Amino acid sequence: MPAVPSQLTSLDFFEIKESIRSYLRTRKEFTDYDFEGSAASYLIDILAYNTYYTAFNANMALNESFLETATVRDNIVKIAKQLNYTPRSIKAPKACLDMVVQTSVSLNGVTFPEFVTLKKGDVFVADNNLDSYTFALLNDIQVPVDKSNGQAMFMGVIVYQGNLLNYNYTVDYTQNQEYIIPAENVDTELLTVKISPNAQSEETDTYNIAGNVTSLDSNSRVYYLEETDDFRYKIIFGDGVLGRQLIDGEYIQIDYITTFGVEANGADNFAFVGNVVDSDGRVLPPQAISTTTREKAQQGEVAETPLQIKFRAPRSYATQNRAVTEADYEHIVSEIYPQAASVTAYGGEKLTPPVYGKVYVAVRPKTGNKLNESTKKKIENDLKKYTVASIQPEVIDPTSFYMIPKTYAYYNGNDTNLTGSQLGTKILQSIDDFNRAGQSNRFGGRLETSKFGAMVDNADTAISGNVTQMALGQNLDKFTFGNVFTQCLDFGNPIYDPNDYSGNSDGNGDNGGDGDGDGTGGNGDGNGNGDGTGGKCNPSFSTVKSGTFYATGYTEDLVNLTASGGGAAVSNDTVFSSNEENQVLVPVNIRDDGKGNLMLVTTRDESEVILNATVGTVDYGSGQVCVGPLAIQQTPSGEPELPISVMPFGGSIEIPPGVDPTIFNPKVNPIDYTINKVPVPNFDPNNFSGYNLGDTSGINIIDYPTDTFTYPVDTSCF
């Protein structure tokens, strides 16, 4: 009996070929047959090739049936469709422009037209390097004409890169009809779908893309969107249950934009090629129109990649229109509030102390820094439809978390024509791009100082390296002037503990000398005899520091008393007069003593005076800073905000729950190492001149904050 082939799972051509030979040798007709020297070798090759291709195709076909192993985009899209997931399309770049239109006197020869209309369609051409791109307006814009000078102002006009196209269908149920947009690279977010009773009718209904199907009925004007082959999209209408069903003969109008996406980012120098019509029906010439670019083309994106689809589709499906996990809340809020730039959610059990039964949702809007209360309530009410009955969602403002980098960039002055100042400006632009790109402006992430340093190095080829020192900042803002308060700030990262670097005490009181010595680490009697109770020397630096403010009750008289008569009075230009007490308040700061306590200090004749040794605590391990009890009478800005900065331990900064980070007030110091040979030290508590920009007189390795931390003001049109 002939042997059964054993290499049934092999996908190697030569192994298959050898398996066929081994099988043939089991037959008595081929026992001593020389396959290599005969024509049978060609037949074996053909059999091996056929087997190889069949096995390969079967393996690939099976792999393409599963989302995890599929490689062809069309197949991945089809599998994602089973999970009710539609991949994100290409996204058109958008630009913001201002236009001034100079009209001419109306037909009556006396007055100017009442208004002018900028017609939708392809309206601008812009350059990006050597390429030109068309930009389109989605809808007509009408503005009044200034009767005094005949000018019409179009301010903040948003245009999208691409061609505005139109395609129409007439509903015909006698055919197996599919409503496919006949173009690639369509931005589906800019899609407009309208339905008319017939092609001649001016009456139209605008249909919106379907959201949660539980809120739909038979009259809902909605459509569904699916990606088909070759990046094209198909529009599907309701069946009379989940959305209105179209009637035979109705007319479908589809407006869409085809775009180059990310290729057109940065396009500028806009030239008008559209139509502006005045109220008299006259088309105005291009020379009557001047255009100013407020923001060049940006935010163009490529279509969702196969890898992104494979990652997001199952997670979107897992949400199932209910909010259970934190990821569910984040996904649903992003859906019900599209104006959210970023969303994070976390359970109250993560707080200190924990709050059970609540889920906190922090939202950073696309415009502005905070949501108004009515918007918060609306989001909370919309969320309740998805939440577990016992869980109460609460929409909050994100905690602003500031990272303050101080960078010393070393460069070779022989390799660049830029001055140090120009190079610094270039680095700052890279930092700004880094910040705007969302590398740091995202919830639940991390900022690695190594990546930040790499970004600085890549700002110019002349830069050989850098030393970056990162501080963290938050604002005290839970107080009213003149009232006692306590507020804790959670920096979510360990803080340098100065006590770890203060050295060990031997308790011998060797600093006592002949006077009132403190024994360095113990209680010296002035004769060199210490009791050794101190354990460590007093720390020589601080890592927690506040901005300047005026504290209730801390007056010039108190400073004189505390200073025990040393030095002159505080100068008049540095004080704040309290109307309540009619006494002069002195400017004060808060810093840590290196042992976990916060002190209230001021300066007198260039010397520090400690006014209160305990106005709060620091937990260096957890990064929690608690200020109070304390009453703040006034701040330099007049606003109830006080900046607190800390020096984080380590080079990886973790973003705490509900915190939205941003880079604040970066400082860059370019150093031409061909001229300046002085290196900037890494962290050394005994040599921290670099951390004070060369100022060795201060006690802290971080500077006192001079300005209240503010989130970048969003002046964008978008």
XYZ file of C-alpha atoms in Angstrom:
718
model
C 0.000 0.000 0.000
C 1.493 3.365 -0.949
C 2.406 5.771 1.850
C 0.220 8.761 2.605
C 1.933 12.148 2.024
C 3.014 13.696 5.345
C 3.837 17.343 4.455
C 0.253 18.467 4.178
C 0.728 21.874 5.853
C 3.903 22.954 4.105
C 3.919 26.235 2.185
C 7.459 25.818 0.878
C 7.793 24.915 -2.797
C 10.841 22.686 -2.360
C 9.320 20.834 0.598
C 6.188 20.166 -1.463
C 8.326 18.953 -4.367
C 10.286 16.586 -2.106
C 7.064 15.311 -0.588
C 5.793 14.362 -4.074
C 9.091 12.544 -4.832
C 8.939 10.656 -1.538
C 5.412 9.561 -2.302
C 6.329 8.340 -5.787
C 9.267 6.325 -4.436
C 6.798 4.312 -2.387
C 5.398 2.939 -5.650
C 7.263 -0.064 -7.046
C 7.237 1.462 -10.528
C 9.494 4.307 -9.357
C 11.613 2.582 -6.692
C 14.931 3.205 -8.473
C 13.771 6.000 -10.731
C 16.076 9.003 -11.267
C 13.648 11.920 -11.092
C 16.276 14.622 -11.641
C 17.430 13.189 -14.927
C 14.024 12.491 -16.442
C 11.085 14.273 -17.950
C 9.077 13.383 -14.839
C 10.944 16.174 -13.041
C 8.966 18.733 -15.054
C 5.688 17.083 -14.105
C 6.700 17.108 -10.431
C 7.542 20.843 -10.698
C 4.113 21.521 -12.174
C 2.390 19.562 -9.422
C 4.453 21.345 -6.746
C 3.679 24.777 -8.211
C -0.027 23.987 -8.365
C -0.042 22.704 -4.799
C 1.984 25.682 -3.604
C -0.348 28.276 -5.117
C -3.464 26.446 -3.943
C -2.159 26.225 -0.388
C -1.019 29.844 -0.416
C -4.362 31.131 -1.697
C -6.284 29.059 0.808
C -4.133 30.364 3.642
C -4.436 33.989 2.522
C -8.170 33.696 1.956
C -8.645 32.401 5.473
C -6.409 35.114 6.937
C -8.391 37.784 5.096
C -11.550 36.556 6.805
C -10.433 37.796 10.229
C -9.871 41.389 11.266
C -6.643 40.661 13.122
C -4.888 38.928 10.212
C -6.429 40.714 7.204
C -4.047 42.866 5.164
C -6.108 44.115 2.195
C -7.928 47.347 3.049
C -11.144 46.424 1.238
C -11.345 43.216 3.257
C -10.621 45.046 6.513
C -13.380 47.549 5.706
C -15.874 44.727 4.999
C -15.100 43.045 8.323
C -15.346 46.372 10.164
C -18.739 46.881 8.515
C -19.975 43.818 10.416
C -19.036 45.698 13.579
C -21.048 48.744 12.397
C -17.849 50.739 11.943
C -17.255 53.145 9.088
C -13.616 54.193 8.653
C -12.825 57.888 8.753
C -12.330 59.372 5.312
C -9.618 61.679 4.113
C -9.909 65.121 5.699
C -9.657 68.317 3.662
C -7.322 71.084 4.903
C -9.080 74.317 5.749
C -7.950 77.909 5.736
C -9.334 81.112 7.236
C -9.430 84.263 5.120
C -10.600 87.861 5.325
C -11.948 89.549 2.196
C -12.630 93.185 1.397
C -14.888 93.808 -1.582
C -15.101 97.264 -3.116
C -18.462 97.709 -4.858
C -19.413 100.328 -7.385
C -22.380 102.683 -7.351
C -25.701 100.998 -8.006
C -27.660 101.327 -11.214
C -29.423 104.387 -9.802
C -26.070 106.200 -9.912
C -26.402 107.426 -6.313
C -26.110 104.658 -3.705
C -24.087 101.503 -3.285
C -25.672 98.032 -3.422
C -27.352 96.787 -0.258
C -25.331 93.573 -0.017
C -22.934 91.282 -1.849
C -22.935 87.497 -1.999
C -19.892 85.232 -2.147
C -21.097 82.236 -4.162
C -20.266 78.721 -3.091
C -17.968 76.531 -5.170
C -14.295 76.753 -6.083
C -13.309 80.244 -4.936
C -9.525 80.322 -4.325
C -6.257 78.935 -5.603
C -3.303 78.741 -3.213
C 0.322 77.691 -3.407
C 2.168 75.179 -1.276
C 5.808 75.014 -2.331
C 5.661 74.285 -6.083
C 2.089 72.981 -6.209
C -1.208 74.831 -6.543
C -4.435 73.766 -4.862
C -8.055 74.756 -5.282
C -10.107 75.787 -2.234
C -13.886 75.646 -2.119
C -16.673 77.367 -0.199
C -19.486 75.096 0.949
C -22.325 77.638 1.123
C -23.136 81.134 -0.110
C -22.194 83.977 2.245
C -24.029 87.289 2.151
C -22.813 90.466 3.912
C -24.109 94.058 3.896
C -22.322 96.885 2.119
C -21.068 99.890 4.060
C -23.084 102.771 2.609
C -20.331 105.304 3.334
C -17.549 103.734 1.267
C -19.192 100.880 -0.632
C -17.052 98.196 1.005
C -18.237 94.766 2.084
C -16.201 92.825 4.672
C -16.075 89.027 4.673
C -14.354 88.152 7.956
C -13.179 84.683 8.928
C -14.271 82.898 5.749
C -13.561 79.156 6.046
C -12.577 77.458 2.802
C -11.656 73.822 2.249
C -9.043 72.423 -0.083
C -10.630 70.529 -2.912
C -13.189 70.738 -5.654
C -16.850 71.101 -4.745
C -18.726 68.581 -6.899
C -22.301 67.435 -7.268
C -23.919 64.163 -8.219
C -27.628 63.354 -8.525
C -29.780 60.258 -8.432
C -33.448 59.672 -9.186
C -34.944 56.956 -6.967
C -36.008 53.997 -9.116
C -37.145 50.857 -7.310
C -37.398 48.933 -10.583
C -33.601 48.704 -10.498
C -31.152 47.322 -7.975
C -29.985 50.841 -7.245
C -26.955 51.832 -5.150
C -26.156 55.456 -4.319
C -22.368 55.571 -4.616
C -20.344 58.782 -4.646
C -18.418 58.413 -7.924
C -15.066 59.786 -6.733
C -12.130 58.915 -4.534
C -10.681 61.059 -1.755
C -14.041 62.434 -0.589
C -14.199 64.157 2.785
C -17.359 62.628 4.235
C -17.528 65.215 7.040
C -18.297 67.848 4.383
C -20.949 65.753 2.647
C -24.357 67.341 2.010
C -27.368 65.190 1.093
C -30.687 66.744 0.047
C -33.925 65.132 -1.141
C -36.486 66.761 -3.433
C -39.878 65.400 -4.585
C -38.557 65.466 -8.164
C -35.780 66.929 -10.277
C -37.760 70.092 -11.078
C -38.806 70.884 -7.506
C -37.093 73.634 -5.502
C -38.356 72.127 -2.264
C -35.596 70.189 -0.478
C -35.066 68.318 2.781
C -31.562 68.065 4.174
C -30.671 64.630 5.510
C -28.118 64.087 8.273
C -25.959 61.074 8.932
C -27.596 58.654 11.356
C -26.318 58.535 14.931
C -27.844 56.423 17.685
C -30.489 54.202 16.053
C -32.490 54.058 19.291
C -33.542 57.658 18.725
C -34.745 57.091 15.130
C -38.249 56.508 13.852
C -39.925 56.078 10.476
C -39.853 59.823 9.742
C -36.224 60.547 10.650
C -34.412 62.341 7.790
C -31.165 60.403 8.027
C -28.802 58.412 5.886
C -26.149 55.809 6.574
C -22.652 55.791 5.135
C -20.501 52.827 4.139
C -17.095 52.592 2.530
C -17.040 50.399 -0.579
C -14.179 49.314 -2.820
C -11.411 51.730 -3.857
C -12.068 54.384 -1.179
C -15.539 55.156 -2.471
C -18.546 55.675 -0.222
C -22.113 54.440 -0.505
C -25.136 56.278 0.888
C -27.948 54.151 2.320
C -31.331 55.518 3.345
C -33.799 54.284 5.926
C -36.179 51.368 5.521
C -39.254 53.041 7.012
C -38.417 51.839 10.520
C -34.931 53.159 11.196
C -35.202 56.333 9.153
C -37.526 57.528 6.405
C -37.754 55.374 3.294
C -37.438 57.257 0.016
C -40.333 57.307 -2.441
C -39.996 56.234 -6.046
C -39.177 59.249 -8.237
C -37.624 61.399 -5.502
C -34.481 63.301 -6.434
C -31.223 62.883 -4.477
C -28.680 65.734 -4.559
C -25.204 64.975 -3.217
C -22.631 67.759 -2.738
C -19.116 66.639 -1.834
C -15.487 67.751 -1.869
C -12.599 65.765 -3.305
C -9.323 66.716 -1.674
C -5.587 66.066 -1.600
C -5.684 65.940 2.187
C -2.422 66.353 4.056
C -0.538 67.310 0.881
C -2.179 70.744 0.880
C -1.380 71.610 4.520
C 0.484 74.909 4.650
C -0.967 76.308 1.409
C -0.924 80.105 1.355
C -0.950 83.084 -1.029
C -4.618 82.796 -1.948
C -5.808 84.128 -5.282
C -9.541 84.684 -5.803
C -11.116 82.736 -8.685
C -14.750 82.614 -7.524
C -17.809 84.792 -7.976
C -19.016 87.740 -5.905
C -22.414 89.118 -6.912
C -23.965 92.334 -5.605
C -27.642 92.909 -4.862
C -28.078 94.368 -8.362
C -27.005 91.060 -9.887
C -23.605 92.318 -11.105
C -20.556 90.074 -10.910
C -17.699 92.029 -9.363
C -14.270 91.864 -11.041
C -11.323 90.166 -9.258
C -9.453 93.492 -8.948
C -12.239 94.725 -6.665
C -11.480 91.972 -4.169
C -8.539 91.898 -1.771
C -7.772 88.848 0.366
C -5.802 88.476 3.576
C -4.803 85.097 4.984
C -5.683 84.872 8.649
C -4.691 81.197 8.948
C -3.061 79.157 6.218
C -4.307 75.696 5.232
C -4.126 73.166 8.044
C -5.722 70.100 9.686
C -5.712 68.016 6.515
C -5.408 64.317 7.257
C -5.049 61.053 5.394
C -7.835 58.508 5.440
C -7.938 56.075 8.309
C -5.263 53.458 7.726
C -5.900 49.693 7.822
C -3.954 49.468 11.085
C -6.102 52.199 12.652
C -9.299 50.483 11.476
C -8.189 47.182 13.014
C -7.519 48.950 16.319
C -10.598 51.191 16.506
C -13.367 49.064 15.031
C -13.591 46.491 17.847
C -13.324 49.203 20.497
C -16.102 51.194 18.899
C -18.219 48.049 18.772
C -17.450 47.314 22.422
C -19.099 50.567 23.451
C -22.507 49.285 22.248
C -24.185 52.611 22.937
C -23.763 52.227 26.673
C -21.388 53.796 29.113
C -19.744 51.303 31.442
C -16.002 51.747 31.137
C -14.069 55.009 31.080
C -13.373 54.469 27.383
C -17.161 54.221 26.788
C -17.716 57.627 28.351
C -14.927 59.189 26.299
C -16.233 57.729 23.037
C -19.883 58.665 23.681
C -19.111 62.247 24.776
C -17.037 62.715 21.617
C -20.084 61.606 19.640
C -22.735 63.685 21.411
C -20.515 66.785 21.616
C -18.498 67.030 18.366
C -16.977 70.373 19.444
C -14.819 68.577 22.004
C -11.121 68.814 21.173
C -10.256 66.175 23.757
C -12.184 64.152 26.337
C -11.124 62.096 29.329
C -13.178 60.201 31.886
C -12.218 58.667 35.192
C -14.020 57.149 38.131
C -14.338 58.993 41.406
C -12.605 56.091 43.162
C -9.297 57.373 41.723
C -9.549 60.608 43.671
C -8.131 61.338 47.093
C -10.365 60.939 49.027
C -12.351 58.614 46.739
C -15.848 59.554 45.560
C -17.863 56.445 44.761
C -20.799 56.341 42.371
C -19.542 59.142 40.132
C -17.754 59.323 36.817
C -16.020 62.591 36.036
C -15.762 63.657 32.401
C -13.313 66.442 31.586
C -13.848 68.177 28.238
C -11.565 70.631 26.484
C -13.591 72.370 23.734
C -12.188 73.221 20.317
C -12.844 76.911 20.954
C -12.243 78.533 24.307
C -10.867 76.896 27.410
C -14.005 75.914 29.306
C -17.591 74.832 28.722
C -20.404 76.979 30.052
C -22.704 75.488 32.661
C -25.640 74.969 30.287
C -23.460 72.952 27.899
C -22.185 70.829 30.793
C -25.738 70.096 31.914
C -26.793 69.181 28.389
C -23.901 66.727 28.040
C -24.721 65.214 31.446
C -28.397 64.778 30.500
C -27.460 63.213 27.157
C -25.049 60.857 28.935
C -27.736 59.574 31.306
C -29.338 57.699 28.391
C -26.218 55.517 28.213
C -25.101 55.193 31.846
C -25.745 52.531 34.438
C -28.581 53.701 36.664
C -26.514 53.957 39.851
C -23.695 55.984 38.277
C -23.881 59.768 38.177
C -21.830 61.430 35.401
C -20.433 64.876 36.091
C -18.887 67.058 33.388
C -16.035 69.178 34.724
C -13.441 71.566 33.438
C -10.093 69.901 32.895
C -7.347 70.756 35.337
C -4.812 72.915 33.576
C -1.361 71.415 33.958
C 1.630 73.381 32.771
C 5.052 72.128 31.751
C 7.680 74.834 31.842
C 10.834 73.889 29.939
C 14.131 75.729 30.239
C 16.450 74.620 27.459
C 20.158 75.196 26.905
C 20.856 74.369 23.259
C 24.464 73.861 22.147
C 25.229 74.666 18.544
C 28.207 75.015 16.229
C 28.387 78.629 15.111
C 30.528 77.609 12.142
C 27.707 75.466 10.721
C 25.001 78.117 10.532
C 24.486 81.697 9.413
C 21.850 82.213 12.097
C 22.571 84.239 15.185
C 21.940 82.808 18.614
C 18.730 84.836 18.874
C 17.503 83.617 15.479
C 18.290 80.039 16.396
C 16.415 80.481 19.660
C 13.386 81.746 17.737
C 13.563 78.704 15.480
C 13.660 76.383 18.483
C 10.702 78.178 20.054
C 8.755 77.677 16.820
C 9.515 73.955 16.973
C 8.321 73.876 20.583
C 5.145 75.692 19.560
C 4.541 73.187 16.757
C 5.216 70.371 19.228
C 2.659 71.847 21.605
C 0.025 72.478 18.941
C 0.464 69.057 17.373
C -0.948 67.523 20.512
C 2.167 65.757 21.663
C 1.560 67.206 25.111
C -2.031 68.469 24.775
C -3.783 65.207 25.387
C -5.363 63.494 28.350
C -3.908 60.451 29.971
C -0.557 60.563 28.253
C 3.055 61.157 29.172
C 5.711 63.623 28.198
C 9.191 62.241 27.872
C 11.876 64.874 28.239
C 14.045 62.755 25.944
C 11.534 63.194 23.104
C 11.270 66.872 23.891
C 15.050 67.144 23.726
C 15.114 65.282 20.396
C 12.626 67.786 19.011
C 14.944 70.644 20.067
C 17.942 68.911 18.474
C 16.056 68.512 15.200
C 15.114 72.200 15.030
C 18.363 72.959 13.153
C 21.258 70.915 11.841
C 23.745 73.131 13.693
C 22.374 72.010 17.083
C 24.528 69.247 18.556
C 22.610 68.702 21.791
C 20.731 70.306 24.632
C 20.074 70.223 28.351
C 16.389 70.691 29.205
C 15.146 71.345 32.721
C 11.409 70.805 33.125
C 9.294 72.371 35.849
C 5.556 71.774 36.405
C 2.992 74.397 37.272
C -0.616 74.757 38.432
C -2.690 77.649 39.750
C -4.248 78.020 43.164
C -7.723 79.261 42.247
C -10.111 78.045 44.957
C -9.986 81.130 47.145
C -11.551 84.544 47.544
C -9.559 87.563 48.634
C -9.322 88.024 52.375
C -10.854 84.647 53.311
C -8.984 81.721 54.835
C -8.741 78.717 52.494
C -6.956 75.426 51.976
C -6.352 73.953 48.531
C -4.383 70.908 47.421
C -2.753 70.577 44.009
C -1.954 67.122 42.674
C 0.984 67.186 40.266
C 0.763 63.423 39.770
C 4.552 63.027 39.677
C 7.210 62.714 42.359
C 8.937 65.975 43.281
C 12.635 66.304 44.036
C 13.033 65.923 47.805
C 15.742 68.378 48.934
C 16.170 66.443 52.171
C 17.583 63.532 50.178
C 20.490 65.755 49.114
C 21.202 67.591 52.367
C 23.765 65.128 53.732
C 23.993 63.231 57.021
C 24.594 64.903 60.336
C 27.192 63.561 62.724
C 25.637 65.399 65.627
C 28.976 66.896 66.663
C 27.862 70.485 66.418
C 30.985 71.409 64.502
C 29.457 74.679 63.332
C 28.838 75.945 66.809
C 32.130 77.761 67.237
C 32.116 80.134 70.109
C 28.623 81.467 69.621
C 25.117 80.051 69.233
C 25.764 77.197 66.824
C 23.032 74.841 65.686
C 25.232 71.788 65.500
C 24.599 71.422 61.764
C 22.257 68.526 62.196
C 21.703 68.580 65.911
C 21.307 71.098 68.668
C 24.738 72.623 69.208
C 25.574 74.467 72.358
C 28.092 76.766 70.700
C 31.029 74.769 72.064
C 31.075 72.154 69.353
C 28.750 69.725 71.217
C 25.675 68.667 69.273
C 23.056 66.141 70.330
C 22.685 64.603 66.857
C 18.925 64.793 66.874
C 18.666 66.497 63.503
C 19.488 63.452 61.400
C 20.340 65.626 58.359
C 21.651 69.053 57.610
C 19.224 71.747 56.626
C 18.422 71.490 52.909
C 20.144 74.126 50.803
C 17.466 74.464 48.138
C 13.722 74.233 47.534
C 11.732 72.567 44.751
C 8.282 74.076 45.401
C 7.680 77.780 44.937
C 4.791 80.208 44.444
C 4.386 83.503 42.704
C 4.327 86.765 44.617
C 1.172 87.846 46.486
C -0.028 89.738 49.558
C -1.239 87.732 52.562
C -3.704 89.067 55.098
C -1.976 90.127 58.296
C 1.578 90.023 57.006
C 2.511 93.636 57.280
C 5.652 95.723 57.296
C 5.476 95.850 61.100
C 5.531 92.078 61.257
C 8.580 91.958 58.996
C 10.379 94.445 61.209
C 9.510 92.362 64.241
C 10.549 89.099 62.593
C 13.788 90.507 61.292
C 14.634 91.701 64.807
C 15.567 95.194 63.748
C 17.968 94.359 60.927
C 17.953 96.306 57.677
C 15.807 99.100 56.254
C 12.097 99.144 55.752
C 10.521 97.630 52.679
C 10.415 100.133 49.816
C 7.091 101.787 49.074
C 6.975 100.649 45.445
C 6.846 96.996 46.458
C 3.972 97.072 48.919
C 0.217 96.786 48.807
C -1.928 98.869 51.117
C -4.762 97.061 52.852
C -7.849 99.262 53.197
C -9.236 97.044 55.943
C -6.327 97.313 58.348
C -4.789 100.498 57.008
C -1.431 98.801 57.241
C 1.151 98.152 54.617
C 1.237 94.551 53.443
C 4.508 93.177 52.132
C 4.925 91.031 49.027
C 5.400 87.390 49.999
C 6.111 84.016 48.418
C 5.638 80.417 49.417
C 8.471 77.870 49.223
C 9.160 74.516 50.798
C 11.741 74.023 53.539
C 12.967 70.743 52.052
C 11.368 68.788 54.892
C 7.762 68.672 53.669
C 6.588 72.039 55.015
C 5.608 75.182 53.104
C 6.924 78.490 54.416
C 5.745 82.048 53.864
C 8.782 84.230 53.097
C 9.639 87.745 52.021
C 12.855 89.647 51.375
C 14.348 92.483 53.331
C 17.513 94.209 52.231
C 18.293 91.284 49.881
C 17.912 88.801 52.751
C 15.138 86.261 53.208
C 12.760 86.606 56.162
C 10.605 83.620 57.145
C 7.229 84.971 58.253
C 5.457 81.656 58.840
C 7.176 78.269 58.847
C 3.986 76.238 58.312
C 1.491 77.455 55.705
C 1.045 74.070 54.043
C 2.645 70.717 53.294
C 4.384 68.885 50.457
C 4.277 65.159 49.777
C 7.377 64.743 47.633
C 6.602 61.118 46.819
C 3.072 61.624 45.468
C 3.538 65.167 44.168
C 0.710 66.654 46.247
C 1.111 70.265 47.418
C -1.410 71.587 49.955
C -1.515 75.322 50.738
C -3.299 76.653 53.814
C -4.845 77.584 56.058
C -3.990 80.997 54.622
C -5.766 84.177 53.577
C -4.660 85.895 50.370
C -5.460 89.583 50.393
C -4.443 90.434 46.829
C -2.428 89.269 43.806
C -0.482 91.457 41.337
C -2.932 90.615 38.543
C -5.994 91.358 40.670
C -7.380 87.887 39.858
C -7.866 85.126 42.460
C -5.124 82.946 40.972
C -1.652 82.143 42.277
C 0.934 80.073 40.359
C 2.718 77.158 42.059
C 5.698 75.529 40.339
C 7.548 72.337 41.282
C 10.632 70.462 40.128
C 9.576 66.916 39.060
C 11.805 63.969 39.812
C 12.863 62.009 36.739
C 12.587 62.581 32.999
C 9.161 61.083 32.360
C 6.136 63.205 33.240
C 2.843 61.386 33.743
C -0.410 63.219 33.120
C -2.825 62.738 36.087
C -6.553 61.908 35.551
C -8.630 64.793 34.228
C -5.572 66.894 33.508
C -5.043 68.673 30.210
C -1.362 69.579 29.850
C 0.256 72.317 27.827
C 3.730 73.770 27.482
C 3.936 77.207 29.083
C 6.414 80.024 28.588
C 9.403 77.984 27.364
C 12.839 79.565 27.739
C 15.613 78.800 25.257
C 19.266 79.726 25.736
C 21.361 78.979 22.608
C 25.072 78.498 23.395
C 27.713 78.558 20.654
C 30.129 75.954 22.000
C 32.897 77.174 19.679
C 32.943 80.384 21.732
C 31.451 79.486 25.131
C 33.099 76.436 26.648
C 31.107 76.534 29.899
C 28.823 73.502 30.155
C 25.384 73.588 31.710
C 25.283 71.091 34.587
C 22.750 68.367 35.017
C 20.824 68.398 38.277
C 23.228 68.951 41.126
C 21.769 70.360 44.365
C 25.126 71.777 45.311
C 25.663 73.478 41.951
C 22.411 74.713 40.516
C 23.567 77.875 38.744
C 22.302 76.588 35.421
C 18.847 76.213 36.840
C 18.821 79.875 37.839
C 20.147 81.160 34.521
C 23.443 82.043 36.128
C 21.982 83.612 39.255
C 23.590 81.880 42.224
C 22.113 84.178 44.856
C 18.770 82.453 45.149
C 18.022 79.443 47.283
C 15.865 77.572 44.795
C 16.795 75.624 41.702
C 13.575 76.867 40.160
C 12.679 80.508 39.756
C 9.765 82.185 41.443
C 6.875 82.213 38.937
C 6.363 85.743 37.676
C 3.092 85.247 35.787
C -0.059 83.331 36.438
C -0.156 80.223 34.286
C -2.647 80.571 31.482
C -3.828 78.116 28.886
C -2.973 79.300 25.365
C -5.653 81.667 24.108
C -7.406 80.123 21.156
C -7.584 82.822 18.505
C -8.091 80.320 15.718
C -10.986 80.618 13.298
C -11.503 76.895 13.813
